[in-house]
């Protein structure tokens, strides 16, 4: 008996034959069944509850879907965990170096989220309004520093705006 005969079965199937009929890991319909966790967190096009007639179900599902799309838009958004840590460190009076480092890591994903948001808005509003929004939000840090710092002088504000 040859070794090829050992691998072959009477119906022509051997050890390389797929277990499911389509051969690609799917059943007859071709769709891989997905878990509820997959539908909630990883499906960017749909969140359960978006098609509900109840507004108290539909609106939170839609908001969650938008947040999901925004947060999963970039891998750098993993660093968003540093935003509350930086705030807690500042309020709790931690070492200034630690507060600076935490806030440094926090501002990177915030800039990415801001960039993603302006790109999405500019896709709807057009190039001109998108450029205006991008220029406005590009100076957001300088504007925040100016208005949140009561001791900021005019020369300090101008140097922040000029760069």
Coordinates of C-alpha atoms in Angstrom, one line a residue:
X1 CA 0.0 0.0 0.0
X2 CA 1.5 3.3 -1.1
X3 CA 1.7 6.4 1.2
X4 CA -0.6 8.3 -1.1
X5 CA -3.2 5.6 -0.6
X6 CA -3.1 6.1 3.2
X7 CA -4.0 9.8 2.8
X8 CA -6.9 9.2 0.4
X9 CA -10.3 8.2 1.5
X10 CA -12.9 6.3 -0.5
X11 CA -14.8 9.6 -1.3
X12 CA -11.7 11.4 -2.6
X13 CA -11.2 13.4 0.6
X14 CA -7.8 13.5 2.3
X15 CA -6.2 15.4 5.2
X16 CA -6.0 18.6 3.2
X17 CA -9.8 18.6 2.5
X18 CA -11.6 21.5 4.2
X19 CA -14.1 20.7 6.9
X20 CA -16.7 23.2 5.7
X21 CA -18.1 23.1 2.2
X22 CA -16.9 26.5 1.0
X23 CA -13.3 25.7 1.9
X24 CA -12.7 29.2 3.3
X25 CA -13.9 28.5 6.9
X26 CA -17.5 29.6 6.2
X27 CA -20.7 27.7 6.2
X28 CA -23.1 27.4 3.3
X29 CA -24.2 31.0 3.4
X30 CA -20.7 32.3 3.2
X31 CA -20.9 34.5 6.3
X32 CA -18.8 33.9 9.3
X33 CA -21.0 34.2 12.4
X34 CA -19.8 37.0 14.6
X35 CA -20.1 37.4 18.3
X36 CA -22.0 40.2 20.0
X37 CA -18.7 41.7 21.3
X38 CA -17.5 41.9 17.7
X39 CA -20.7 43.7 16.6
X40 CA -20.4 46.2 19.5
X41 CA -16.7 47.0 19.4
X42 CA -15.2 46.1 16.1
X43 CA -17.9 46.6 13.5
X44 CA -17.3 50.2 12.4
X45 CA -20.4 50.4 10.1
X46 CA -23.0 49.3 12.6
X47 CA -23.6 49.3 16.4
X48 CA -26.6 47.3 17.8
X49 CA -29.5 49.7 18.5
X50 CA -28.8 52.1 15.7
X51 CA -31.9 50.8 13.8
X52 CA -34.2 51.0 16.8
X53 CA -37.4 53.1 16.7
X54 CA -36.9 54.1 20.4
X55 CA -34.9 57.4 20.4
X56 CA -33.4 56.6 23.8
X57 CA -31.8 53.5 22.3
X58 CA -31.0 54.9 18.8
X59 CA -29.2 58.1 19.9
X60 CA -26.8 56.6 22.4
X61 CA -26.0 53.8 19.9
X62 CA -25.3 56.4 17.2
X63 CA -23.1 58.4 19.6
X64 CA -21.3 55.3 20.6
X65 CA -20.7 54.4 17.0
X66 CA -19.2 57.8 16.2
X67 CA -17.0 57.5 19.3
X68 CA -15.9 54.0 18.2
X69 CA -15.0 55.3 14.7
X70 CA -13.1 58.2 16.1
X71 CA -11.1 56.2 18.7
X72 CA -10.3 53.4 16.3
X73 CA -9.1 55.8 13.6
X74 CA -5.5 55.6 14.7
X75 CA -3.3 53.4 16.8
X76 CA -1.9 56.4 18.6
X77 CA -5.3 56.7 20.4
X78 CA -4.2 54.1 22.8
X79 CA -2.3 56.9 24.5
X80 CA -5.6 58.6 25.4
X81 CA -5.4 56.8 28.7
X82 CA -2.8 59.5 29.7
X83 CA -5.4 62.3 29.5
X84 CA -7.1 61.5 32.8
X85 CA -3.8 60.5 34.3
X86 CA -2.3 63.9 33.5
X87 CA -5.3 65.7 34.9
X88 CA -5.2 63.6 38.1
X89 CA -1.5 64.2 38.5
X90 CA -1.9 67.9 38.1
X91 CA -4.8 68.2 40.6
X92 CA -3.1 65.9 43.1
X93 CA 0.1 67.9 43.0
X94 CA 2.5 65.3 41.8
X95 CA 6.1 66.0 40.8
X96 CA 6.1 68.6 38.0
X97 CA 8.3 66.4 35.8
X98 CA 5.8 63.5 36.1
X99 CA 2.9 65.9 35.3
X100 CA 4.7 67.2 32.2
X101 CA 5.6 63.7 31.0
X102 CA 2.0 62.4 31.4
X103 CA 0.6 65.5 29.7
X104 CA 3.2 65.2 26.9
X105 CA 1.9 61.7 26.2
X106 CA -1.7 62.9 26.4
X107 CA -1.4 65.6 23.9
X108 CA -0.2 63.3 21.0
X109 CA -3.5 61.4 20.7
X110 CA -5.5 64.6 21.3
X111 CA -3.8 66.2 18.3
X112 CA -4.6 63.1 16.3
X113 CA -8.3 63.1 17.3
X114 CA -8.4 66.9 16.5
X115 CA -6.9 66.2 13.0
X116 CA -9.3 63.3 12.4
X117 CA -12.3 65.5 13.4
X118 CA -11.3 68.4 11.1
X119 CA -10.7 66.0 8.2
X120 CA -14.2 64.5 8.7
X121 CA -15.8 67.9 9.0
X122 CA -14.0 69.2 5.9
X123 CA -15.2 66.2 3.9
X124 CA -18.7 67.4 4.5
X125 CA -18.2 71.2 4.4
X126 CA -15.7 71.4 1.5
X127 CA -12.1 72.4 1.1
X128 CA -12.4 76.1 2.0
X129 CA -14.3 75.6 5.3
X130 CA -12.0 72.6 6.1
X131 CA -8.9 74.7 5.6
X132 CA -10.4 77.5 7.8
X133 CA -11.3 74.9 10.5
X134 CA -7.8 73.4 10.3
X135 CA -6.1 76.8 10.7
X136 CA -8.4 77.7 13.6
X137 CA -7.9 74.5 15.5
X138 CA -4.2 74.5 14.7
X139 CA -3.9 77.5 16.9
X140 CA -6.1 76.1 19.7
X141 CA -3.2 75.4 22.0
X142 CA -2.0 79.0 21.8
X143 CA -5.5 80.3 22.4
X144 CA -6.0 78.1 25.4
X145 CA -2.6 79.1 26.9
X146 CA -3.5 82.8 26.4
X147 CA -7.0 82.6 28.0
X148 CA -6.2 80.2 30.8
X149 CA -3.1 82.0 32.0
X150 CA -4.2 85.2 33.8
X151 CA -0.6 86.3 34.3
X152 CA 0.2 86.0 30.6
X153 CA 1.5 89.3 29.2
X154 CA 0.9 90.6 25.7
X155 CA 4.5 89.7 24.7
X156 CA 4.1 86.2 26.0
X157 CA 0.8 85.7 24.1
X158 CA 2.4 87.1 20.9
X159 CA 5.4 84.8 21.2
X160 CA 3.0 81.8 21.7
X161 CA 1.0 82.8 18.6
X162 CA 4.1 83.5 16.5
X163 CA 5.8 80.3 17.5

